[in-house]
GROMACS .gro file of C-alpha atoms in nm:
model
  154
    1MET     CA    1   3.581   3.552 -11.967
    2SER     CA    2   3.694   3.450 -11.621
    3THR     CA    3   3.467   3.199 -11.450
    4VAL     CA    4   3.634   3.228 -11.108
    5THR     CA    5   3.417   3.429 -10.869
    6SER     CA    6   3.525   3.658 -10.589
    7ALA     CA    7   3.368   3.412 -10.343
    8GLU     CA    8   3.590   3.134 -10.483
    9VAL     CA    9   3.893   3.362 -10.448
   10GLN     CA   10   3.805   3.415 -10.080
   11VAL     CA   11   3.768   3.040 -10.023
   12CYS     CA   12   4.109   2.982 -10.180
   13GLU     CA   13   4.265   3.260  -9.971
   14ASN     CA   14   4.135   3.077  -9.662
   15PHE     CA   15   4.286   2.750  -9.785
   16ILE     CA   16   4.628   2.904  -9.841
   17ASP     CA   17   4.614   3.145  -9.546
   18TYR     CA   18   4.708   3.447  -9.756
   19HIS     CA   19   4.502   3.753  -9.857
   20PHE     CA   20   4.590   3.890 -10.203
   21LYS     CA   21   4.638   4.261 -10.253
   22ASP     CA   22   4.551   4.196 -10.620
   23PRO     CA   23   4.285   3.920 -10.624
   24SER     CA   24   4.290   3.907 -11.004
   25LEU     CA   25   4.622   3.721 -10.975
   26LEU     CA   26   4.453   3.444 -10.779
   27GLN     CA   27   4.157   3.446 -11.019
   28GLU     CA   28   4.401   3.390 -11.303
   29ALA     CA   29   4.582   3.112 -11.112
   30LEU     CA   30   4.255   2.927 -11.054
   31GLN     CA   31   4.146   2.961 -11.416
   32PRO     CA   32   4.184   2.638 -11.617
   33ALA     CA   33   4.458   2.645 -11.880
   34GLY     CA   34   4.322   2.738 -12.222
   35THR     CA   35   4.025   2.932 -12.085
   36PRO     CA   36   4.024   3.300 -12.181
   37VAL     CA   37   4.082   3.543 -11.895
   38ARG     CA   38   3.963   3.904 -11.901
   39TYR     CA   39   4.012   4.165 -11.629
   40ASN     CA   40   3.950   4.535 -11.600
   41THR     CA   41   4.305   4.583 -11.471
   42ARG     CA   42   4.482   4.356 -11.723
   43PRO     CA   43   4.472   4.287 -12.092
   44HIS     CA   44   4.280   3.987 -12.220
   45HIS     CA   45   4.472   3.666 -12.284
   46ASP     CA   46   4.356   3.323 -12.400
   47GLU     CA   47   4.583   3.089 -12.207
   48GLY     CA   48   4.410   3.071 -11.868
   49ASN     CA   49   4.662   3.010 -11.591
   50LYS     CA   50   4.940   2.891 -11.825
   51ARG     CA   51   5.170   3.188 -11.771
   52LEU     CA   52   5.145   3.151 -11.391
   53VAL     CA   53   5.200   2.774 -11.417
   54ASP     CA   54   5.518   2.838 -11.617
   55LEU     CA   55   5.634   3.096 -11.363
   56GLY     CA   56   5.552   2.860 -11.075
   57ARG     CA   57   5.768   2.584 -11.226
   58LYS     CA   58   6.057   2.824 -11.279
   59LEU     CA   59   6.027   2.967 -10.927
   60HIS     CA   60   6.031   2.618 -10.781
   61ALA     CA   61   6.339   2.518 -10.984
   62PHE     CA   62   6.512   2.842 -10.882
   63LEU     CA   63   6.431   2.810 -10.513
   64THR     CA   64   6.527   2.442 -10.507
   65SER     CA   65   6.860   2.529 -10.672
   66LYS     CA   66   6.911   2.814 -10.425
   67CYS     CA   67   6.853   2.580 -10.129
   68PHE     CA   68   7.099   2.326 -10.271
   69PHE     CA   69   7.357   2.599 -10.326
   70GLU     CA   70   7.313   2.741  -9.976
   71SER     CA   71   7.334   2.393  -9.821
   72GLY     CA   72   7.669   2.334  -9.987
   73GLY     CA   73   7.525   2.097 -10.246
   74MET     CA   74   7.442   1.825  -9.997
   75MET     CA   75   7.225   1.642 -10.252
   76PRO     CA   76   7.427   1.645 -10.576
   77ASP     CA   77   7.238   1.352 -10.736
   78LEU     CA   78   6.906   1.539 -10.737
   79ASP     CA   79   6.841   1.753 -11.042
   80PRO     CA   80   6.625   2.048 -10.923
   81GLU     CA   81   6.460   2.080 -11.265
   82GLN     CA   82   6.333   1.721 -11.243
   83PHE     CA   83   6.208   1.766 -10.887
   84GLU     CA   84   5.835   1.836 -10.899
   85GLY     CA   85   5.838   1.862 -10.521
   86PRO     CA   86   5.573   2.063 -10.350
   87ALA     CA   87   5.295   2.038 -10.602
   88GLU     CA   88   5.294   1.658 -10.593
   89GLU     CA   89   5.301   1.662 -10.214
   90LEU     CA   90   5.022   1.918 -10.203
   91ALA     CA   91   4.803   1.703 -10.418
   92ALA     CA   92   4.759   1.503 -10.096
   93ASP     CA   93   4.529   1.780  -9.964
   94ASP     CA   94   4.191   1.633 -10.061
   95GLU     CA   95   3.992   1.943  -9.965
   96PHE     CA   96   4.205   2.169 -10.183
   97MET     CA   97   4.188   1.922 -10.472
   98GLU     CA   98   3.810   1.908 -10.442
   99PHE     CA   99   3.797   2.288 -10.438
  100ILE     CA  100   4.003   2.309 -10.759
  101VAL     CA  101   3.784   2.045 -10.928
  102GLU     CA  102   3.473   2.242 -10.830
  103VAL     CA  103   3.611   2.577 -10.951
  104GLN     CA  104   3.747   2.443 -11.281
  105GLY     CA  105   3.469   2.197 -11.353
  106ASN     CA  106   3.495   1.819 -11.329
  107GLU     CA  107   3.564   1.771 -11.698
  108ARG     CA  108   3.877   1.990 -11.688
  109SER     CA  109   4.044   1.879 -11.366
  110THR     CA  110   4.295   1.596 -11.375
  111GLY     CA  111   4.589   1.521 -11.148
  112LYS     CA  112   4.810   1.723 -11.382
  113THR     CA  113   4.580   2.026 -11.392
  114ILE     CA  114   4.547   2.022 -11.013
  115ILE     CA  115   4.925   2.023 -10.972
  116GLU     CA  116   4.956   2.298 -11.233
  117THR     CA  117   4.690   2.505 -11.057
  118GLN     CA  118   4.880   2.472 -10.730
  119GLN     CA  119   5.198   2.588 -10.907
  120ALA     CA  120   5.003   2.883 -11.049
  121VAL     CA  121   4.872   2.974 -10.701
  122PHE     CA  122   5.230   2.980 -10.568
  123ALA     CA  123   5.339   3.201 -10.858
  124ALA     CA  124   5.042   3.434 -10.804
  125ALA     CA  125   5.149   3.474 -10.440
  126TRP     CA  126   5.504   3.556 -10.557
  127CYS     CA  127   5.370   3.820 -10.798
  128ASP     CA  128   5.142   3.965 -10.530
  129GLY     CA  129   5.377   3.979 -10.233
  130GLY     CA  130   5.723   3.860 -10.332
  131PHE     CA  131   5.933   3.592 -10.167
  132ASP     CA  132   5.769   3.624  -9.822
  133ALA     CA  133   5.422   3.567  -9.969
  134TYR     CA  134   5.546   3.266 -10.170
  135VAL     CA  135   5.700   3.111  -9.857
  136LYS     CA  136   5.386   3.177  -9.650
  137VAL     CA  137   5.155   3.016  -9.907
  138PHE     CA  138   5.394   2.727  -9.964
  139ALA     CA  139   5.434   2.657  -9.590
  140SER     CA  140   5.061   2.687  -9.523
  141THR     CA  141   4.976   2.452  -9.807
  142LEU     CA  142   5.240   2.198  -9.701
  143GLN     CA  143   5.098   2.206  -9.349
  144ARG     CA  144   4.747   2.139  -9.482
  145ALA     CA  145   4.877   1.850  -9.694
  146GLY     CA  146   5.054   1.705  -9.390
  147GLU     CA  147   4.738   1.732  -9.183
  148ALA     CA  148   4.536   1.565  -9.461
  149GLU     CA  149   4.789   1.282  -9.479
  150ALA     CA  150   4.776   1.236  -9.102
  151ARG     CA  151   4.395   1.211  -9.118
  152ARG     CA  152   4.420   0.944  -9.388
  153MET     CA  153   4.671   0.744  -9.183
  154SER     CA  154   4.454   0.740  -8.869
   0.00000   0.00000   0.00000
């Protein structure tokens, strides 16, 4: 059964500056991998946020490849599939990391699970609102990470 509450979904929506039309997507994204998820609107599955994590990785690889293609391949030495990119940068947002640790429970949250949860949140936005939603969530989260980094540097 899902342990993510509607209040936690609202807190996350504030963090990422996006309101989900289907909040169960965000509930699933915030669910730790391997924890059963059950919704009224969706069938039960036992893998937690794993399917959204997988989609998030693929979306990132696709969008990175698309940017390289559209830029004329200006960075040929960088393999988009090896580029973890945004999730590692976003891990710099201490408040968001603390939120994920709180939602998933301290014993489940590691650096890897936090990054995977962020990838799942991006994928959930894609599923909820398409490319524009993905870009909005991605940009908002990058901005928060930049602000957190600036606070640490001062």
